[in-house]
Each structure stands twice: as structure tokens, then as C-alpha cells.
CSV table of N, CA and C in Angstrom, one decimal:
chain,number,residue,atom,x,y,z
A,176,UNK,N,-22.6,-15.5,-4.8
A,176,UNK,CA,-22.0,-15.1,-3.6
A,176,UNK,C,-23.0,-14.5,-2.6
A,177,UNK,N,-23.1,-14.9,-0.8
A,177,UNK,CA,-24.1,-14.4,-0.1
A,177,UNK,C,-23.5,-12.8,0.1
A,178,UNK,N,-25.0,-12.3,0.1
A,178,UNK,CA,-24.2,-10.6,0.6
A,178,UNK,C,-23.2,-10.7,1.6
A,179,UNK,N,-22.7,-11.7,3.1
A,179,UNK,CA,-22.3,-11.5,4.0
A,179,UNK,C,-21.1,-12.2,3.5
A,180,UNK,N,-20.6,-12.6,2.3
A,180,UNK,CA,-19.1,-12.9,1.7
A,180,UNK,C,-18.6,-11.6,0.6
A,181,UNK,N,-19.6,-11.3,0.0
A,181,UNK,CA,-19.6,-9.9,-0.4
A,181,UNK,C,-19.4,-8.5,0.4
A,182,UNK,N,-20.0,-8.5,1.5
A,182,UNK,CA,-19.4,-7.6,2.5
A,182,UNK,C,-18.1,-7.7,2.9
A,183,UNK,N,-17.6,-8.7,3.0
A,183,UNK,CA,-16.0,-9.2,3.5
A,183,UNK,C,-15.4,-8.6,2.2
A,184,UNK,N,-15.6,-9.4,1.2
A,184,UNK,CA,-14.5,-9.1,0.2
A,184,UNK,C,-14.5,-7.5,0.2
A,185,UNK,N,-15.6,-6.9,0.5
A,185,UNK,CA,-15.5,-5.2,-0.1
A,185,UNK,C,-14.6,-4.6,0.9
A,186,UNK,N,-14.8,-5.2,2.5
A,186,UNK,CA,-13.7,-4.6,3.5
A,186,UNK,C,-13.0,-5.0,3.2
A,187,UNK,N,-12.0,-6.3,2.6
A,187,UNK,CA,-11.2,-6.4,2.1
A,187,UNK,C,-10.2,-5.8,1.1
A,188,UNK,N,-11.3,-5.4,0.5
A,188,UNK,CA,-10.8,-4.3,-0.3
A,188,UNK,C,-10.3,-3.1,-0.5
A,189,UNK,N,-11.3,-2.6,0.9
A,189,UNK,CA,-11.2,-1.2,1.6
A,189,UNK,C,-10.2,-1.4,2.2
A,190,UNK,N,-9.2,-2.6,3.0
A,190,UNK,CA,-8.3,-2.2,4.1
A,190,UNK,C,-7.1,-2.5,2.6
A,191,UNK,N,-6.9,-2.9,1.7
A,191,UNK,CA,-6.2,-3.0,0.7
A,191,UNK,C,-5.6,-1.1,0.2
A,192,UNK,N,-6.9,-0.8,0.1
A,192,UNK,CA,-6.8,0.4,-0.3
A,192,UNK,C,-6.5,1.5,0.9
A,193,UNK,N,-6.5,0.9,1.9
A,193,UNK,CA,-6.5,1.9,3.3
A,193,UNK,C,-5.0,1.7,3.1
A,194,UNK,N,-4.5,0.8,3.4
A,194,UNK,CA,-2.8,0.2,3.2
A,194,UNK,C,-1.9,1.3,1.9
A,195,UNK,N,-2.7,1.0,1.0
A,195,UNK,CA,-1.9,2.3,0.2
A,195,UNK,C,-2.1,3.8,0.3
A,196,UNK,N,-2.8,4.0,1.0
A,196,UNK,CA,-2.8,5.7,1.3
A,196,UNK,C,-2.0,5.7,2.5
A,197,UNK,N,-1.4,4.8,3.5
A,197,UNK,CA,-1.0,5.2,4.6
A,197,UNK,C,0.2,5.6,4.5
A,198,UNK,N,1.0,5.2,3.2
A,198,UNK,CA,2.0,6.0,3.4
A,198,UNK,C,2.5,7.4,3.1
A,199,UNK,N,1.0,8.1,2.5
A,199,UNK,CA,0.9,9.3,2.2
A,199,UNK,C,1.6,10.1,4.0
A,200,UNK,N,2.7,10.8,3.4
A,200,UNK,CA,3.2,11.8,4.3
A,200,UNK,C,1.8,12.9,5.1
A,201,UNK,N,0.8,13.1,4.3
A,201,UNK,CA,-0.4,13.7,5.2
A,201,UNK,C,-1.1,12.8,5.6
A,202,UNK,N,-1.2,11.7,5.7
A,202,UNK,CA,-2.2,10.8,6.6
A,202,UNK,C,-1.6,10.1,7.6
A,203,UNK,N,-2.6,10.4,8.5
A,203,UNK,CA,-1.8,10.1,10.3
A,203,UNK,C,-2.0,8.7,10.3
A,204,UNK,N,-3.1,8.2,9.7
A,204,UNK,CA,-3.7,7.0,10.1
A,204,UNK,C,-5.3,6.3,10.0
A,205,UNK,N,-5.3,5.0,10.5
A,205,UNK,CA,-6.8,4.7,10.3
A,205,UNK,C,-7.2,3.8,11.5
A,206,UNK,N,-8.5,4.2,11.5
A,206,UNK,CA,-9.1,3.0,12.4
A,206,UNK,C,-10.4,2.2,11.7
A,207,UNK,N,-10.0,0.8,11.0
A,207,UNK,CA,-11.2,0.5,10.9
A,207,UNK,C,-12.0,-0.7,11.5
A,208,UNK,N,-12.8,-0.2,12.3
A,208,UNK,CA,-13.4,-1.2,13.4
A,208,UNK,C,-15.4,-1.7,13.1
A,209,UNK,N,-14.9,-3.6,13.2
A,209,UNK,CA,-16.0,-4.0,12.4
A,209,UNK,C,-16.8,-4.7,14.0
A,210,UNK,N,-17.5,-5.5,13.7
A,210,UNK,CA,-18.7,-6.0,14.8
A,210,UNK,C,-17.8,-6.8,15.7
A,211,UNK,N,-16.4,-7.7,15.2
A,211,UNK,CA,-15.8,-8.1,15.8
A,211,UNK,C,-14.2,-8.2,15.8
A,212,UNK,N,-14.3,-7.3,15.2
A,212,UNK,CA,-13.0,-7.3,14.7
A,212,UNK,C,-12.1,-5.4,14.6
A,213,UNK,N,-11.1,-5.1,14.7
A,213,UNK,CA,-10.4,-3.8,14.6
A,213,UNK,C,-8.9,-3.7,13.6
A,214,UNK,N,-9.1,-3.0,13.0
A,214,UNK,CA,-7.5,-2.9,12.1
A,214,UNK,C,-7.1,-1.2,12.4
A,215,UNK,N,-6.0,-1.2,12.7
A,215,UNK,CA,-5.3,0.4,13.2
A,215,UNK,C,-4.3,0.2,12.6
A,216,UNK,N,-4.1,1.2,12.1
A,216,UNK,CA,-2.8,2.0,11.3
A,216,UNK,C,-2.0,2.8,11.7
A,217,UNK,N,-1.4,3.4,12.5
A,217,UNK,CA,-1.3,4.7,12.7
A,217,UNK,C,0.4,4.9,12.8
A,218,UNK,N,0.9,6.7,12.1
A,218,UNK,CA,2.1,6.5,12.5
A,218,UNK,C,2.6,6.5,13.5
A,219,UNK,N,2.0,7.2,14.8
A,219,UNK,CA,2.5,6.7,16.3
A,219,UNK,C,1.7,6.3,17.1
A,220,UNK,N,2.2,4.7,16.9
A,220,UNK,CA,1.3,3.7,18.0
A,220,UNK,C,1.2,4.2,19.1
A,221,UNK,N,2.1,4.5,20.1
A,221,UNK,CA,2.0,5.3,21.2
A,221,UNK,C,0.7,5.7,21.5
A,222,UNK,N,-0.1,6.5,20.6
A,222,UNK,CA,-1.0,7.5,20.7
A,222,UNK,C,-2.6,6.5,20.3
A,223,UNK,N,-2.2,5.2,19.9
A,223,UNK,CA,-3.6,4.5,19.5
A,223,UNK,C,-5.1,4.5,20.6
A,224,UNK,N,-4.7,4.6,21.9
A,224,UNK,CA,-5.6,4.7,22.7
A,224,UNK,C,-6.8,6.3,22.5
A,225,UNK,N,-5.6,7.4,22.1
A,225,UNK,CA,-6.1,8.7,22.3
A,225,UNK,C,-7.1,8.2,20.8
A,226,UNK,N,-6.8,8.1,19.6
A,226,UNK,CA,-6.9,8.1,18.4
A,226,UNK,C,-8.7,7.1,18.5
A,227,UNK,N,-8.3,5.9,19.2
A,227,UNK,CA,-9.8,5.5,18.9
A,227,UNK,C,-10.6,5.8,20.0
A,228,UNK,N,-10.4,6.7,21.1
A,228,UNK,CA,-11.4,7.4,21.5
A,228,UNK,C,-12.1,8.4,21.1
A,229,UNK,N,-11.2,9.0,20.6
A,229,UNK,CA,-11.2,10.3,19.4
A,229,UNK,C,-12.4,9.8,18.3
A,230,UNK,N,-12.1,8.5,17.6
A,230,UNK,CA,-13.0,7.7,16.6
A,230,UNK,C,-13.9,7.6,17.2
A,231,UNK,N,-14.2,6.9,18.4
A,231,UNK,CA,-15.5,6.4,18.7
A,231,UNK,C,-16.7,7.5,19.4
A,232,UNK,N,-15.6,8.6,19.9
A,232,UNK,CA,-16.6,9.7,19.9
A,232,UNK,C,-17.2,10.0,18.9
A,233,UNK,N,-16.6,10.8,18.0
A,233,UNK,CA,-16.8,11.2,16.7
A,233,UNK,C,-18.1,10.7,16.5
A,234,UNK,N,-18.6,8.9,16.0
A,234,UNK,CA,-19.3,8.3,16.3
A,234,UNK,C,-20.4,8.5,17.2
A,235,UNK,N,-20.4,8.4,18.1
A,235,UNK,CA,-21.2,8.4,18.9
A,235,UNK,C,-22.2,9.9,19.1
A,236,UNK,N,-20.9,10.7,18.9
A,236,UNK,CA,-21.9,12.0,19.2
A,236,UNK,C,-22.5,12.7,17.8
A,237,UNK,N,-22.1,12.0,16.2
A,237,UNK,CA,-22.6,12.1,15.3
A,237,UNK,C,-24.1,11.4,15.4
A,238,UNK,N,-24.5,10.4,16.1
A,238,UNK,CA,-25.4,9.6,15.8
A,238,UNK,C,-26.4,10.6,16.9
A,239,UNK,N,-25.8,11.3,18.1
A,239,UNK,CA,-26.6,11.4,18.9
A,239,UNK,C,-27.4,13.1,18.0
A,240,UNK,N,-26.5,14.0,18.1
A,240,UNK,CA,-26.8,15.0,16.9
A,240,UNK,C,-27.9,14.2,16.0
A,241,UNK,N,-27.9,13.7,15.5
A,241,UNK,CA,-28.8,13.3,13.9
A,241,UNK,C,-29.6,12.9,14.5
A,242,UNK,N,-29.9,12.3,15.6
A,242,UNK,CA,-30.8,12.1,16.2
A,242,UNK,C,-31.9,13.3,17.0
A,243,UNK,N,-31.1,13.8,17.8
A,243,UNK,CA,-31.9,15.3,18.5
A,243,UNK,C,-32.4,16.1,17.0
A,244,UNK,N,-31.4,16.3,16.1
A,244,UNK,CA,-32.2,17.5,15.0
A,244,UNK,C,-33.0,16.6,13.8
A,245,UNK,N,-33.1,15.5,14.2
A,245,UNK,CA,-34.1,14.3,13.1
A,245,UNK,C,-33.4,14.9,11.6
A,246,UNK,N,-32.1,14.6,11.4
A,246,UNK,CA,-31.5,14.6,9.9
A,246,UNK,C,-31.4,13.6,9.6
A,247,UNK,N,-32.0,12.2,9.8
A,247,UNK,CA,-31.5,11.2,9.5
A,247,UNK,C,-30.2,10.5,9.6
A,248,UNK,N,-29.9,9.5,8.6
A,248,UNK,CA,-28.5,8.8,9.0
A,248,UNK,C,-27.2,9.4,8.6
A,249,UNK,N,-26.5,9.6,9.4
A,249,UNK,CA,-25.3,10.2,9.1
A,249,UNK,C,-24.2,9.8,8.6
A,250,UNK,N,-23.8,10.0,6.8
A,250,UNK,CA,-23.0,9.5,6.3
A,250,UNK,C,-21.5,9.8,6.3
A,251,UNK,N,-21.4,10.8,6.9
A,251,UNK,CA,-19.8,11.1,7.4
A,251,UNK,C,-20.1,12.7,8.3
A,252,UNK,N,-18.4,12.4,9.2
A,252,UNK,CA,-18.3,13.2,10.0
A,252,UNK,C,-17.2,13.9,9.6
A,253,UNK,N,-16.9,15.2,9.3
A,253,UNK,CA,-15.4,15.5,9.5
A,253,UNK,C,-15.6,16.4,10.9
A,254,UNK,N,-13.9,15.9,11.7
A,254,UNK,CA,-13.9,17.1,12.8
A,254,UNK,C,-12.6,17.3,12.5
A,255,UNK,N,-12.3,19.0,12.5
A,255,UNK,CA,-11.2,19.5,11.9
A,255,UNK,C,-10.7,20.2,13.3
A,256,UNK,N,-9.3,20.1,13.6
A,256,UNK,CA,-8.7,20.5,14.8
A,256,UNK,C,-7.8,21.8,14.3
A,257,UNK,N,-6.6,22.5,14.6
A,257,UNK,CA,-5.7,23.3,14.3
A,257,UNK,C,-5.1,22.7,13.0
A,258,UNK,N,-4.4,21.9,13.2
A,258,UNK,CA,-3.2,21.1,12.1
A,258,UNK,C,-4.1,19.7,11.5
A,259,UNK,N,-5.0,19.1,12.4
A,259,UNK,CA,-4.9,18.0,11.5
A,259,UNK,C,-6.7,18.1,11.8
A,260,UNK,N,-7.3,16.8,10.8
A,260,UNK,CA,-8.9,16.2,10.9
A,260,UNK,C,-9.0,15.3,10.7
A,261,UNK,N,-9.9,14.5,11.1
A,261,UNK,CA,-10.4,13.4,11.0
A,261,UNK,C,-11.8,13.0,10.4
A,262,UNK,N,-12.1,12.0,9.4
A,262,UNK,CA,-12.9,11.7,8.5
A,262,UNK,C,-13.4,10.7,9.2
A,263,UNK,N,-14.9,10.6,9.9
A,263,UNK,CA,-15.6,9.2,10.2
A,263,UNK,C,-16.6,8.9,9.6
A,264,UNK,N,-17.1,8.1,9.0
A,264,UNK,CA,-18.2,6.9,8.4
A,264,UNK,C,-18.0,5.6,8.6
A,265,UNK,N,-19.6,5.0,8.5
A,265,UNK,CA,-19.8,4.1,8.4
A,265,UNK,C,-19.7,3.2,7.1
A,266,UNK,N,-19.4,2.2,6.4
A,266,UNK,CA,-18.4,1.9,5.3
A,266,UNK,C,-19.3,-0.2,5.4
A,267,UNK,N,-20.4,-0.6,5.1
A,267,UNK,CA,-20.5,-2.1,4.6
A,267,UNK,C,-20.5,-2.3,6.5
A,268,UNK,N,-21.1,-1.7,7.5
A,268,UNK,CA,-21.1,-2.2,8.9
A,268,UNK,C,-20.3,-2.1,9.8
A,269,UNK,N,-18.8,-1.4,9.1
A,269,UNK,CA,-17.8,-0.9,9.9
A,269,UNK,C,-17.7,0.3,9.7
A,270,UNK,N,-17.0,0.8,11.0
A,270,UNK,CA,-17.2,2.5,11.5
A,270,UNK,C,-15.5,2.5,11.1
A,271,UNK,N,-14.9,3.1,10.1
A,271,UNK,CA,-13.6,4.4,9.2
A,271,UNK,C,-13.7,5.4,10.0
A,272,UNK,N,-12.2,5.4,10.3
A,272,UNK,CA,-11.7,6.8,10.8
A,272,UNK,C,-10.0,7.0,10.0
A,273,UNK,N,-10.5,8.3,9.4
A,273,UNK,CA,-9.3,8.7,9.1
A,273,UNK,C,-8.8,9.7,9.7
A,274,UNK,N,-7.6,9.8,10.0
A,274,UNK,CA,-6.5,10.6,10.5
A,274,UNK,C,-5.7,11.4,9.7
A,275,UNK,N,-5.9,12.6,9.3
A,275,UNK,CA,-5.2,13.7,8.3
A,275,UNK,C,-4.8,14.5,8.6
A,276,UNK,N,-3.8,15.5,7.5
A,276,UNK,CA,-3.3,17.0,8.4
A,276,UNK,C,-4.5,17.7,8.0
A,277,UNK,N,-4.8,18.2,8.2
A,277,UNK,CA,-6.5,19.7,8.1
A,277,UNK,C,-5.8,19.9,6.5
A,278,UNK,N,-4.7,20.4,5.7
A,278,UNK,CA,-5.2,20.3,4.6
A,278,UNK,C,-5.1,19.2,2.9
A,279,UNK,N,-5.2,18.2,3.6
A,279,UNK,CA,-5.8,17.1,2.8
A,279,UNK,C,-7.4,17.3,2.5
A,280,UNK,N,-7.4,17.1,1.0
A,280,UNK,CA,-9.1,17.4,0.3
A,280,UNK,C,-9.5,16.0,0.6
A,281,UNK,N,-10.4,15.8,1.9
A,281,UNK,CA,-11.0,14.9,1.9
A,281,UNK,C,-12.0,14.2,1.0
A,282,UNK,N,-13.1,14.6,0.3
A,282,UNK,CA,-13.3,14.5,-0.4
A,282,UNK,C,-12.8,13.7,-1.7
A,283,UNK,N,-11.7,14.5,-2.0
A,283,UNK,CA,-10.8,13.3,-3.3
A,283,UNK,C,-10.2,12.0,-2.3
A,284,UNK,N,-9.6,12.5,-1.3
A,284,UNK,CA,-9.8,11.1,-0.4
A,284,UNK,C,-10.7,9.9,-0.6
A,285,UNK,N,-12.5,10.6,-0.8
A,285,UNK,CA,-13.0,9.5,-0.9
A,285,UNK,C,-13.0,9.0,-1.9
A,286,UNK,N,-13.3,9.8,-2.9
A,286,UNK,CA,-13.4,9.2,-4.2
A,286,UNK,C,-12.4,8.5,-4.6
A,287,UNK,N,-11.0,8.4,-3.9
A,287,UNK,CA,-9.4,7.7,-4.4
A,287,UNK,C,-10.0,6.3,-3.8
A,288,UNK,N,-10.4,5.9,-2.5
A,288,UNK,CA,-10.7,4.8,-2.1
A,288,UNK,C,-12.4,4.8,-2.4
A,289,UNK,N,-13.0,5.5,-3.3
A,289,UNK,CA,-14.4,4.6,-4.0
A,289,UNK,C,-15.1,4.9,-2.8
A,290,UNK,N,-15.1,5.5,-1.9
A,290,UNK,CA,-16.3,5.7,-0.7
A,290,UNK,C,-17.2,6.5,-1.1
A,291,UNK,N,-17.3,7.1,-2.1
A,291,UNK,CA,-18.7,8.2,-2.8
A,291,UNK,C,-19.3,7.7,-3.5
């Protein structure tokens, strides 16, 4: 199998396993967006625009940080608000955003979908 069918099958995998967490009552949602492609989850569509600006910041200003203080590549972001937080990494070339209430253990989060 080429790595680049092997990469597919693992996101494949990953949005399998994203699908069964979303109906957890504490998870708002997901964004996972690849080189050409985007899958969103969320429970109020309404709100999808705020949500992956939200993601792509996250992103962006993680990369720019690790860059100014030279820590290298940055394997996840949490940004924690009042009620809820959001989990971003990079994941096989696509950029994961999860959408949680603040007290979900992210962490076992990852380990439930194998991202550790």
C-alpha cells in the first residue's frame, strides 16, 4: 500500500471515529480540513462560519508563536474560553478542530481516538 493510500485510510479512520464521539452531549463539534477537501460536524450549523474561523486561527497563530519563540512544531493547541475549548492539531496533513465544553479531559479525548 503507497503511504498516500495509507494516509487516506487513517483519515478515514479518524472521521469514523470523529462520527462516534459527536454524539457525546459535551462535544460541540469538529472541523476536519484536508489539502482539498473539509468535513464539519457541528451541533449548530448556524454557527459553522464563526467555528472555522475560530479553527483556522487557532492554527495560524499557533504556527506563528512556535515560530517567534523557535519551539519547534506544534503538536496541539488547546484554547479554553468560559464554558467551552477547543483542541487543534495537525493529524496525517489535515488540520482537527475539536469543539468541547471546558470540562471535557482532552487528553483521554485523544487517547479514545488514538491521536497520542
Amino acid at each position: 500500500m503507497s503511504a498516500k493510500n495509507k494516509s487516506k485510510d487513517d483519515i478515514e479512520v479518524l472521521q469514523e471515529k470523529l462520527q462516534s464521539i459527536k454524539g457525546r452531549e459535551e462535544i460541540i463539534g469538529y472541523i476536519l480540513r484536508g489539502p482539498n477537501s473539509a468535513s464539519i460536524d457541528l451541533k449548530d450549523p448556524t454557527r459553522i462560519v464563526d467555528y472555522a474561523i475560530l479553527s483556522a486561527t487557532a492554527f495560524e497563530e499557533g504556527q506563528n508563536i512556535s515560530a517567534m519563540f523557535e519551539i519547534g512544531e506544534v503538536d496541539s493547541i488547546i484554547t479554553e474560553g468560559e464554558d467551552t475549548k477547543i483542541m487543534s492539531m495537525v493529524v496525517n496533513d489535515h488540520c482537527l478542530s475539536i469543539f468541547m465544553e471546558k470540562n471535557v479531559d482532552h487528553d483521554k479525548l485523544c487517547k479514545n481516538l488514538n491521536l497520542t
